[in-house]
Coordinates of C-alpha atoms in Angstrom, one line a residue:
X197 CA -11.5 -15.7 -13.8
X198 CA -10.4 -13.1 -16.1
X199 CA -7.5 -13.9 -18.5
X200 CA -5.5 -10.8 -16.7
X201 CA -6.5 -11.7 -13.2
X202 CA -3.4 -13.6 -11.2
X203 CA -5.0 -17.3 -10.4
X204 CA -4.4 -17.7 -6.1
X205 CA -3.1 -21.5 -7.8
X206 CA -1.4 -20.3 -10.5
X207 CA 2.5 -21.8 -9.1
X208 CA 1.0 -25.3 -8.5
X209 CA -1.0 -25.1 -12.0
X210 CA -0.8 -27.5 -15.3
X211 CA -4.0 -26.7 -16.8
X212 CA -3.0 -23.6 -18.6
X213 CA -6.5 -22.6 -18.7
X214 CA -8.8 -21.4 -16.2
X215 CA -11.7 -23.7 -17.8
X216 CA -13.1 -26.1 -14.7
X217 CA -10.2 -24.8 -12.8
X218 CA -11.0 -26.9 -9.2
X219 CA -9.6 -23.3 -7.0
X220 CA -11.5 -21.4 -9.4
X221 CA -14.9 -23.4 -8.7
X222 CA -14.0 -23.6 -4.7
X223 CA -13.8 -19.5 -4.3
X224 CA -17.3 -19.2 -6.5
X225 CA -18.4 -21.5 -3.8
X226 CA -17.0 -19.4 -0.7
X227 CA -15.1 -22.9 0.4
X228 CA -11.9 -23.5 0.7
X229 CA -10.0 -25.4 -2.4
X230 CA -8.7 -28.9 -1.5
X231 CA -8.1 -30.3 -4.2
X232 CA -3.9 -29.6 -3.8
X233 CA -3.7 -30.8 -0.9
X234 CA -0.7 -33.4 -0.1
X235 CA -1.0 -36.7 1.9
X236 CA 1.4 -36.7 5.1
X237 CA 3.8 -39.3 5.5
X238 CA 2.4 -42.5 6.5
X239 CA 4.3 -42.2 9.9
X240 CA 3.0 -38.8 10.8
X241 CA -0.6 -38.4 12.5
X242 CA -1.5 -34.9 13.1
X243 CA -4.1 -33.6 15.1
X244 CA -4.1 -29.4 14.0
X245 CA -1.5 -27.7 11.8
X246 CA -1.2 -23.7 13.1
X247 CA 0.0 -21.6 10.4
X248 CA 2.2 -18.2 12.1
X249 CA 2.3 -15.7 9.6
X250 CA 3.6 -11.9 9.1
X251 CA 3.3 -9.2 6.5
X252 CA 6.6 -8.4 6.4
X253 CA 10.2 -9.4 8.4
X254 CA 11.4 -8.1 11.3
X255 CA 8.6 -8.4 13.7
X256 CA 9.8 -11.9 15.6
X257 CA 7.7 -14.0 14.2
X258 CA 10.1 -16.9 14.6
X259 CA 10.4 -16.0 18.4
X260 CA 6.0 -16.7 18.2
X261 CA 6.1 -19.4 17.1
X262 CA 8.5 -21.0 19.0
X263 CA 6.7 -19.5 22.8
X264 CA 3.2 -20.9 21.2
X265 CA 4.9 -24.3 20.8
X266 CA 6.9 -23.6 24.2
X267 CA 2.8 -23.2 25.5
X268 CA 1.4 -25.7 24.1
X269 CA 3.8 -28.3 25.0
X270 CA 4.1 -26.5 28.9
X271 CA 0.6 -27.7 28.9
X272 CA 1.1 -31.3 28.0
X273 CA 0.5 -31.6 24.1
X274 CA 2.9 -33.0 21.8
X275 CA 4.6 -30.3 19.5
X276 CA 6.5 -29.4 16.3
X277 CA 7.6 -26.8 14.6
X278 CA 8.1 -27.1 10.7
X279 CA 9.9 -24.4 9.3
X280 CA 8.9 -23.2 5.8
X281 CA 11.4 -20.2 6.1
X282 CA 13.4 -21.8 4.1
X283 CA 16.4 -18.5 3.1
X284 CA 16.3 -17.5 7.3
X285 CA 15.3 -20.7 9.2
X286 CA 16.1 -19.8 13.0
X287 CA 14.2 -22.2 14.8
X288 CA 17.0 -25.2 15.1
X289 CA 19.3 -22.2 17.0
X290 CA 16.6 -21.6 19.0
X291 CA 15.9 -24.6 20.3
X292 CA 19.3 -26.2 20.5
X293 CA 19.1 -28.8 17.7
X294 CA 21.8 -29.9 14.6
X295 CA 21.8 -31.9 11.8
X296 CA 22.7 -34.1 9.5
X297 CA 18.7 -35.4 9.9
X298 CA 18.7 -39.2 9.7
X299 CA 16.2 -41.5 8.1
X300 CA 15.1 -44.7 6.7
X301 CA 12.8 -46.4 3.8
X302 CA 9.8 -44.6 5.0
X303 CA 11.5 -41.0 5.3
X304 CA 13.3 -38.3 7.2
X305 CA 13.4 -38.2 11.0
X306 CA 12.3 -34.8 12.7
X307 CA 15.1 -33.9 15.3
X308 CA 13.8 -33.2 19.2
X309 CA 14.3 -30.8 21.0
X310 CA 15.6 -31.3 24.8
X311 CA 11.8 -30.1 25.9
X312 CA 10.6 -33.0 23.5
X313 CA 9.4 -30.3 20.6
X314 CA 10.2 -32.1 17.0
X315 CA 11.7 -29.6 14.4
X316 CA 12.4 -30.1 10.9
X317 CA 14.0 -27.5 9.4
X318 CA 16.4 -26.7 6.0
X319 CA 19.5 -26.5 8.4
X320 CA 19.4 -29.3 9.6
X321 CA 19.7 -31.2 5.6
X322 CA 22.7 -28.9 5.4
X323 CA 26.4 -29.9 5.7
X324 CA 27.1 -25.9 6.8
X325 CA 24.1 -24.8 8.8
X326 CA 26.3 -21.1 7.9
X327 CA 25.8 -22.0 3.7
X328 CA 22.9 -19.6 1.8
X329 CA 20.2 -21.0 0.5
X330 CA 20.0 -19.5 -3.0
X331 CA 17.0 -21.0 -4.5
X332 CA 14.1 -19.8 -6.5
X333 CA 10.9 -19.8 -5.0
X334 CA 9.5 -23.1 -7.1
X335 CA 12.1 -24.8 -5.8
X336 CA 11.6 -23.8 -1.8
X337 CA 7.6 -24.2 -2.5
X338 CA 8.6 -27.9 -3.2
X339 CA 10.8 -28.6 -0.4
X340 CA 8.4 -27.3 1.9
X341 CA 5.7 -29.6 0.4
X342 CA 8.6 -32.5 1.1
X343 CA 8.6 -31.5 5.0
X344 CA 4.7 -32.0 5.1
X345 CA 5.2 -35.6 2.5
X346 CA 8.4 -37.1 3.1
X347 CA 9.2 -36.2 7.8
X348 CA 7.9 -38.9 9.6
X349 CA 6.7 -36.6 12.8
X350 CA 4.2 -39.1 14.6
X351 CA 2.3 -38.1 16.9
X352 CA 2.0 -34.5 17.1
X353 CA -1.2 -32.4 18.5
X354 CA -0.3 -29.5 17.0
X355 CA 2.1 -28.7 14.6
X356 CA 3.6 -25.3 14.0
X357 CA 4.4 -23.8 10.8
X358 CA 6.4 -21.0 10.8
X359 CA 6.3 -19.3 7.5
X360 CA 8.4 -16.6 5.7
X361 CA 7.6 -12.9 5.7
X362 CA 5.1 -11.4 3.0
X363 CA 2.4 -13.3 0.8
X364 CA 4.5 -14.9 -1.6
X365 CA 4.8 -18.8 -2.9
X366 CA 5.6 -20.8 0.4
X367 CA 2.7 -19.2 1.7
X368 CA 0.6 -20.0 -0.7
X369 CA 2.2 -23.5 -1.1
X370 CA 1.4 -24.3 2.7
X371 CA -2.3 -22.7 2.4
X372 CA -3.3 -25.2 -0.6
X373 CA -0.7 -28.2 0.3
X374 CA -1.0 -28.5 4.1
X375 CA -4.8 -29.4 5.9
X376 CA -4.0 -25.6 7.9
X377 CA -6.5 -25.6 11.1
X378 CA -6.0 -21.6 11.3
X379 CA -3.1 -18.7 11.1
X380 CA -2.2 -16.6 13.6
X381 CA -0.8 -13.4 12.6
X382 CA 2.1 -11.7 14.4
X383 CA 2.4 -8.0 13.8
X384 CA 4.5 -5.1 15.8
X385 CA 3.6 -1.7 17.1
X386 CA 4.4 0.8 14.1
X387 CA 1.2 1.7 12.3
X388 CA 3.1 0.8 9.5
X389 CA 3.0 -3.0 9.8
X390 CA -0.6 -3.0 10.7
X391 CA -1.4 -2.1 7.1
X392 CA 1.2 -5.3 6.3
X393 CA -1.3 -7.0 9.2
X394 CA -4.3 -6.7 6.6
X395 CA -2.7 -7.6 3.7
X396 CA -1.6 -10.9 5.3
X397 CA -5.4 -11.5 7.0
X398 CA -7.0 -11.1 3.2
X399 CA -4.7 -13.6 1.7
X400 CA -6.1 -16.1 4.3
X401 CA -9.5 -14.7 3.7
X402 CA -9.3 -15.1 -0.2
X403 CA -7.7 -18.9 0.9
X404 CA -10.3 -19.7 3.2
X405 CA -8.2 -20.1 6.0
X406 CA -9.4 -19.3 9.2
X407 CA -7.6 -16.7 11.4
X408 CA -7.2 -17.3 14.6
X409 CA -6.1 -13.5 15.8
X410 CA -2.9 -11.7 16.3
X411 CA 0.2 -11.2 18.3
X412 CA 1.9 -8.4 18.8
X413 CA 5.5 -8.4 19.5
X414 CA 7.6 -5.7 20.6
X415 CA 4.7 -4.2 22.6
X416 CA 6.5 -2.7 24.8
X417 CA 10.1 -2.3 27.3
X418 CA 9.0 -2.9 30.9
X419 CA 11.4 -0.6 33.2
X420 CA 14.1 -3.1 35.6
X421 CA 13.2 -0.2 38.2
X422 CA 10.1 0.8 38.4
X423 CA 8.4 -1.5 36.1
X424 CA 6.9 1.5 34.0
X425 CA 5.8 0.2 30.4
X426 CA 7.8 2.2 27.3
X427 CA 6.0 1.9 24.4
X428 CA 9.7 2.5 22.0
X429 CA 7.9 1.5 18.3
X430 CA 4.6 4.1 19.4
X431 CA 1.0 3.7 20.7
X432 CA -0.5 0.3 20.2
X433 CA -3.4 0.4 17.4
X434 CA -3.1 -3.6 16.9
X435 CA -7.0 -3.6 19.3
X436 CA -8.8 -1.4 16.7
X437 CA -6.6 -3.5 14.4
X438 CA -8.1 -6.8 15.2
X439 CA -11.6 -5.3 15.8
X440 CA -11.8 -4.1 12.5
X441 CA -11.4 -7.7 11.4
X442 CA -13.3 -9.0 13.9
X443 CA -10.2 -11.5 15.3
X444 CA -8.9 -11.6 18.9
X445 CA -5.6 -10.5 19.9
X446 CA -3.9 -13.5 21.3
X447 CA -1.2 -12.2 23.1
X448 CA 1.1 -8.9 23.6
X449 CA 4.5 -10.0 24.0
X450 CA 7.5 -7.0 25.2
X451 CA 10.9 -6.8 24.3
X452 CA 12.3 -9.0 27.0
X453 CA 16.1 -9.9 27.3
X454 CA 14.8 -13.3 28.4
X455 CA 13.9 -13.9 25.2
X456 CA 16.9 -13.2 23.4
X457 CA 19.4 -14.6 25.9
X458 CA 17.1 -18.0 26.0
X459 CA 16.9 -18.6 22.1
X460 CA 20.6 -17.5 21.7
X461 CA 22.0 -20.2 24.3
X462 CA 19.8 -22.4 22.4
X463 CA 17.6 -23.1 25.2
X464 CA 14.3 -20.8 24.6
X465 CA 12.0 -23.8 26.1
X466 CA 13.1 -22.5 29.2
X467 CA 11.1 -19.1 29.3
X468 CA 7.7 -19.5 30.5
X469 CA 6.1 -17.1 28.3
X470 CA 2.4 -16.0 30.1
X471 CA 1.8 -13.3 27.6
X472 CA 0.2 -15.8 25.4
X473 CA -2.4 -17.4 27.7
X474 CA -5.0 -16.2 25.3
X475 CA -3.6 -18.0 22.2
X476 CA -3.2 -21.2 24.4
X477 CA -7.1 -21.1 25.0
X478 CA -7.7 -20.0 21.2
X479 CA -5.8 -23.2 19.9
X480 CA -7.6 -25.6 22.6
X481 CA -10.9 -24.4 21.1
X482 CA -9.8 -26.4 17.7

Protein backbone atom coordinates (compact mmCIF):
# COMPACT_ATOMS: atom_id res chain seq x y z
CA UNK A 1 0.00 0.00 0.00
CA UNK A 2 1.25 3.24 -0.96
CA UNK A 3 2.54 5.60 1.80
CA UNK A 4 -0.37 8.28 0.53
CA UNK A 5 -3.05 5.62 0.16
CA UNK A 6 -5.68 5.73 3.41
CA UNK A 7 -5.19 2.10 5.07
CA UNK A 8 -9.29 0.57 5.24
CA UNK A 9 -7.53 -0.31 9.13
CA UNK A 10 -5.87 2.70 9.67
CA UNK A 11 -8.31 3.72 13.17
CA UNK A 12 -7.77 0.31 14.81
CA UNK A 13 -3.83 0.42 13.71
CA UNK A 14 -0.51 0.34 16.03
CA UNK A 15 1.92 -0.77 13.49
CA UNK A 16 2.65 2.55 12.10
CA UNK A 17 3.88 0.84 9.05
CA UNK A 18 2.19 -0.86 6.42
CA UNK A 19 5.12 -3.62 6.45
CA UNK A 20 3.15 -7.29 6.96
CA UNK A 21 0.14 -5.29 7.67
CA UNK A 22 -2.43 -8.53 8.35
CA UNK A 23 -5.58 -6.14 6.29
CA UNK A 24 -3.06 -5.31 3.84
CA UNK A 25 -2.17 -9.13 3.15
CA UNK A 26 -6.07 -10.15 3.38
CA UNK A 27 -7.21 -7.56 0.39
CA UNK A 28 -4.00 -8.86 -1.87
CA UNK A 29 -5.71 -12.21 -1.14
CA UNK A 30 -9.39 -11.02 -2.16
CA UNK A 31 -10.50 -12.38 1.54
CA UNK A 32 -11.82 -10.76 4.02
CA UNK A 33 -9.36 -9.50 7.05
CA UNK A 34 -10.06 -11.13 10.44
CA UNK A 35 -7.52 -10.59 12.21
CA UNK A 36 -9.50 -7.51 14.34
CA UNK A 37 -12.07 -9.29 15.04
CA UNK A 38 -13.46 -9.18 18.82
CA UNK A 39 -14.63 -12.14 20.91
CA UNK A 40 -18.38 -11.75 22.11
CA UNK A 41 -19.20 -11.95 25.56
CA UNK A 42 -19.03 -15.31 26.98
CA UNK A 43 -22.91 -15.17 27.58
CA UNK A 44 -23.82 -14.22 24.07
CA UNK A 45 -24.16 -17.04 21.33
CA UNK A 46 -24.99 -15.66 18.03
CA UNK A 47 -26.10 -17.43 15.09
CA UNK A 48 -25.84 -14.30 12.00
CA UNK A 49 -25.05 -10.60 12.65
CA UNK A 50 -27.02 -8.43 9.70
CA UNK A 51 -25.31 -5.24 9.18
CA UNK A 52 -28.29 -2.22 7.85
CA UNK A 53 -26.41 0.35 6.24
CA UNK A 54 -27.08 3.80 4.34
CA UNK A 55 -25.10 6.34 2.36
CA UNK A 56 -26.31 9.09 3.94
CA UNK A 57 -29.25 10.07 6.76
CA UNK A 58 -32.55 10.66 6.22
CA UNK A 59 -33.71 7.61 4.35
CA UNK A 60 -35.25 5.54 7.55
CA UNK A 61 -32.84 3.33 8.00
CA UNK A 62 -33.59 2.93 11.67
CA UNK A 63 -37.37 2.28 10.70
CA UNK A 64 -35.53 -1.04 8.46
CA UNK A 65 -34.05 -2.30 10.74
CA UNK A 66 -36.34 -2.38 13.23
CA UNK A 67 -39.47 -4.10 10.47
CA UNK A 68 -36.50 -6.72 9.54
CA UNK A 69 -36.19 -7.56 13.21
CA UNK A 70 -40.10 -7.07 13.55
CA UNK A 71 -39.91 -10.10 10.55
CA UNK A 72 -37.71 -12.11 11.63
CA UNK A 73 -38.96 -12.49 15.00
CA UNK A 74 -42.98 -12.62 13.43
CA UNK A 75 -41.50 -15.76 12.09
CA UNK A 76 -40.27 -17.32 15.26
CA UNK A 77 -36.34 -16.41 15.50
CA UNK A 78 -34.89 -14.81 18.41
CA UNK A 79 -33.87 -11.13 17.65
CA UNK A 80 -31.76 -8.02 18.63
CA UNK A 81 -31.07 -4.96 17.56
CA UNK A 82 -27.58 -3.31 18.54
CA UNK A 83 -27.39 0.08 17.80
CA UNK A 84 -24.08 1.50 16.59
CA UNK A 85 -25.74 4.98 15.90
CA UNK A 86 -24.34 6.10 18.72
CA UNK A 87 -25.09 10.55 18.23
CA UNK A 88 -29.02 9.57 16.92
CA UNK A 89 -29.94 6.16 18.49
CA UNK A 90 -33.84 5.76 17.88
CA UNK A 91 -34.37 2.25 18.29
CA UNK A 92 -35.14 2.19 22.35
CA UNK A 93 -38.20 4.89 21.29
CA UNK A 94 -39.17 2.67 18.91
CA UNK A 95 -39.66 -0.21 20.63
CA UNK A 96 -40.76 1.05 23.96
CA UNK A 97 -37.67 0.30 26.13
CA UNK A 98 -35.68 2.64 29.03
CA UNK A 99 -32.72 2.44 30.82
CA UNK A 100 -30.61 2.56 33.36
CA UNK A 101 -29.24 -1.19 31.72
CA UNK A 102 -28.48 -3.47 34.66
CA UNK A 103 -25.71 -6.02 34.89
CA UNK A 104 -23.44 -8.22 36.83
CA UNK A 105 -19.72 -9.71 36.91
CA UNK A 106 -19.98 -11.04 33.51
CA UNK A 107 -21.53 -7.79 31.87
CA UNK A 108 -24.33 -5.56 30.79
CA UNK A 109 -27.93 -6.93 30.30
CA UNK A 110 -29.60 -6.16 26.80
CA UNK A 111 -33.17 -4.67 27.70
CA UNK A 112 -36.41 -6.58 25.88
CA UNK A 113 -38.69 -5.44 24.19
CA UNK A 114 -42.50 -6.36 24.99
CA UNK A 115 -42.32 -8.59 21.46
CA UNK A 116 -39.26 -10.32 23.15
CA UNK A 117 -36.59 -8.26 20.65
CA UNK A 118 -33.25 -7.52 22.92
CA UNK A 119 -31.86 -3.88 22.34
CA UNK A 120 -28.79 -2.43 23.54
CA UNK A 121 -28.45 0.90 22.79
CA UNK A 122 -26.34 4.27 24.12
CA UNK A 123 -29.67 5.62 25.70
CA UNK A 124 -30.31 3.24 27.62
CA UNK A 125 -26.42 3.78 29.66
CA UNK A 126 -27.64 7.39 29.91
CA UNK A 127 -29.18 9.17 33.01
CA UNK A 128 -31.08 11.76 30.31
CA UNK A 129 -31.95 9.59 27.35
CA UNK A 130 -32.57 13.76 26.03
CA UNK A 131 -28.36 14.44 26.89
CA UNK A 132 -26.01 14.77 23.37
CA UNK A 133 -23.64 12.54 22.91
CA UNK A 134 -20.60 14.71 21.99
CA UNK A 135 -17.88 12.33 21.38
CA UNK A 136 -15.19 11.87 18.85
CA UNK A 137 -15.41 9.19 16.65
CA UNK A 138 -12.49 6.93 18.43
CA UNK A 139 -14.31 7.05 21.21
CA UNK A 140 -17.92 5.88 19.69
CA UNK A 141 -15.79 3.20 17.56
CA UNK A 142 -14.84 1.79 21.01
CA UNK A 143 -18.15 1.71 22.67
CA UNK A 144 -19.59 0.06 19.91
CA UNK A 145 -16.88 -2.62 20.01
CA UNK A 146 -18.03 -2.79 24.02
CA UNK A 147 -21.79 -3.59 22.80
CA UNK A 148 -20.40 -6.61 20.73
CA UNK A 149 -17.64 -7.54 24.01
CA UNK A 150 -19.04 -6.59 27.12
CA UNK A 151 -23.77 -7.22 26.44
CA UNK A 152 -24.52 -10.47 27.45
CA UNK A 153 -27.37 -11.13 24.57
CA UNK A 154 -27.71 -14.99 24.66
CA UNK A 155 -29.34 -16.63 22.42
CA UNK A 156 -29.98 -14.58 19.50
CA UNK A 157 -30.53 -15.96 15.69
CA UNK A 158 -29.92 -12.91 14.26
CA UNK A 159 -28.73 -9.87 15.45
CA UNK A 160 -29.25 -6.54 13.89
CA UNK A 161 -26.93 -3.84 13.65
CA UNK A 162 -28.10 -0.67 12.82
CA UNK A 163 -25.33 1.65 11.84
CA UNK A 164 -24.89 5.37 11.39
CA UNK A 165 -25.22 7.21 8.07
CA UNK A 166 -22.06 7.48 5.62
CA UNK A 167 -18.85 5.32 5.58
CA UNK A 168 -17.10 6.63 8.43
CA UNK A 169 -15.38 4.87 11.72
CA UNK A 170 -18.33 2.86 13.27
CA UNK A 171 -18.73 1.41 10.06
CA UNK A 172 -15.64 0.45 9.59
CA UNK A 173 -15.21 -0.55 13.30
CA UNK A 174 -18.36 -3.07 13.01
CA UNK A 175 -17.00 -4.39 9.47
CA UNK A 176 -13.44 -5.50 11.06
CA UNK A 177 -14.69 -5.99 14.93
CA UNK A 178 -18.00 -7.89 14.48
CA UNK A 179 -18.13 -11.64 12.51
CA UNK A 180 -20.96 -9.49 9.95
CA UNK A 181 -22.95 -12.40 7.91
CA UNK A 182 -24.00 -9.56 5.24
CA UNK A 183 -25.38 -5.78 4.94
CA UNK A 184 -28.33 -4.72 3.62
CA UNK A 185 -28.43 -1.41 2.25
CA UNK A 186 -31.42 0.88 2.59
CA UNK A 187 -31.66 3.75 0.07
CA UNK A 188 -34.75 6.16 -1.00
CA UNK A 189 -36.10 7.20 -4.29
CA UNK A 190 -34.16 10.49 -5.29
CA UNK A 191 -31.51 9.62 -7.89
CA UNK A 192 -29.44 11.34 -5.62
CA UNK A 193 -29.05 8.80 -2.92
CA UNK A 194 -28.51 5.99 -5.27
CA UNK A 195 -25.13 7.43 -6.10
CA UNK A 196 -24.74 7.50 -1.86
CA UNK A 197 -26.20 3.62 -2.59
CA UNK A 198 -22.80 2.75 -4.39
CA UNK A 199 -20.60 4.40 -2.41
CA UNK A 200 -21.89 2.38 0.67
CA UNK A 201 -21.95 -1.19 -1.55
CA UNK A 202 -17.99 -0.53 -2.47
CA UNK A 203 -16.99 -0.01 1.10
CA UNK A 204 -18.48 -3.55 1.77
CA UNK A 205 -16.96 -4.66 -1.40
CA UNK A 206 -13.41 -3.33 -0.54
CA UNK A 207 -14.31 -5.12 3.28
CA UNK A 208 -15.40 -8.18 1.93
CA UNK A 209 -18.63 -8.14 3.22
CA UNK A 210 -21.29 -9.64 1.51
CA UNK A 211 -24.38 -7.64 0.43
CA UNK A 212 -27.36 -8.94 0.81
CA UNK A 213 -29.43 -6.32 -1.46
CA UNK A 214 -31.34 -3.17 -0.82
CA UNK A 215 -34.43 -1.60 0.56
CA UNK A 216 -35.93 1.22 -0.49
CA UNK A 217 -37.89 3.37 1.78
CA UNK A 218 -40.15 6.01 0.93
CA UNK A 219 -41.15 4.33 -2.33
CA UNK A 220 -44.10 5.67 -2.55
CA UNK A 221 -47.74 7.39 -0.81
CA UNK A 222 -50.58 4.85 -1.47
CA UNK A 223 -53.97 7.04 -1.95
CA UNK A 224 -56.64 6.33 1.43
CA UNK A 225 -59.23 6.57 -1.61
CA UNK A 226 -58.44 5.06 -4.44
CA UNK A 227 -55.31 3.33 -3.49
CA UNK A 228 -53.40 5.05 -6.48
CA UNK A 229 -49.52 4.84 -5.82
CA UNK A 230 -47.67 8.65 -5.70
CA UNK A 231 -44.31 8.37 -6.29
CA UNK A 232 -43.52 12.10 -4.11
CA UNK A 233 -39.38 11.68 -4.14
CA UNK A 234 -39.62 10.71 -8.28
CA UNK A 235 -39.48 7.52 -10.44
CA UNK A 236 -37.82 4.52 -8.79
CA UNK A 237 -34.23 3.73 -10.43
CA UNK A 238 -33.19 1.59 -7.17
CA UNK A 239 -34.01 -1.99 -9.94
CA UNK A 240 -31.37 -0.74 -12.48
CA UNK A 241 -29.74 0.22 -9.15
CA UNK A 242 -29.38 -3.15 -7.77
CA UNK A 243 -28.88 -4.80 -11.20
CA UNK A 244 -25.94 -2.94 -11.85
CA UNK A 245 -24.49 -4.54 -8.78
CA UNK A 246 -25.85 -7.54 -9.24
CA UNK A 247 -27.88 -7.61 -5.63
CA UNK A 248 -31.59 -8.13 -5.04
CA UNK A 249 -33.87 -5.58 -3.93
CA UNK A 250 -35.29 -6.88 -0.70
CA UNK A 251 -38.19 -4.90 -0.12
CA UNK A 252 -40.01 -1.46 -1.23
CA UNK A 253 -41.46 -0.03 1.78
CA UNK A 254 -44.06 3.41 1.28
CA UNK A 255 -44.50 6.20 3.41
CA UNK A 256 -47.11 4.69 5.66
CA UNK A 257 -48.65 6.55 8.75
CA UNK A 258 -48.59 3.13 10.45
CA UNK A 259 -45.26 3.36 10.71
CA UNK A 260 -44.77 6.51 12.31
CA UNK A 261 -47.78 6.40 14.66
CA UNK A 262 -46.42 2.62 15.77
CA UNK A 263 -42.63 3.57 16.52
CA UNK A 264 -43.78 6.99 18.07
CA UNK A 265 -46.19 5.17 20.73
CA UNK A 266 -43.38 3.05 21.20
CA UNK A 267 -45.00 0.04 20.04
CA UNK A 268 -43.64 -0.48 16.22
CA UNK A 269 -43.67 -4.52 16.82
CA UNK A 270 -47.13 -4.09 16.18
CA UNK A 271 -47.12 -3.34 12.32
CA UNK A 272 -46.89 -6.36 10.29
CA UNK A 273 -44.69 -5.04 7.67
CA UNK A 274 -45.24 -7.55 4.30
CA UNK A 275 -43.21 -5.33 2.08
CA UNK A 276 -40.18 -7.14 3.22
CA UNK A 277 -41.07 -10.79 2.45
CA UNK A 278 -38.14 -10.86 0.16
CA UNK A 279 -35.45 -9.86 2.87
CA UNK A 280 -37.06 -12.50 5.23
CA UNK A 281 -36.24 -15.29 2.57
CA UNK A 282 -32.72 -13.56 1.79
CA UNK A 283 -31.66 -13.79 5.59
CA UNK A 284 -33.08 -17.53 5.94
CA UNK A 285 -30.70 -18.44 3.07
CA UNK A 286 -27.64 -17.64 5.61
Amino acid sequence: MADNETCASASSCSRGSCEGCPSKEAAAKGVRNTAFLEEPNKNSHIKHVIGVVSGKGGVGKSLVTSSLAGVMARAGYSVGILDADITGPSIPKMFGVHGPATGNEDGTFPEIAEDGTKIMSINLMLDDEEAPVVWRGPVIAGVVKQFWTDVQWGDVDYLFVDMPPGTGDVPLTCFQSLPVDGIVIVTSPQELVQMIVKKAYNMAEMMHIPVLGLVENYSYIECPDCGKKIEIFGESHVDEVAASLNIPVLGKMPMDRKFATAADAGRIYDVDNTYLVNAKAELEKL
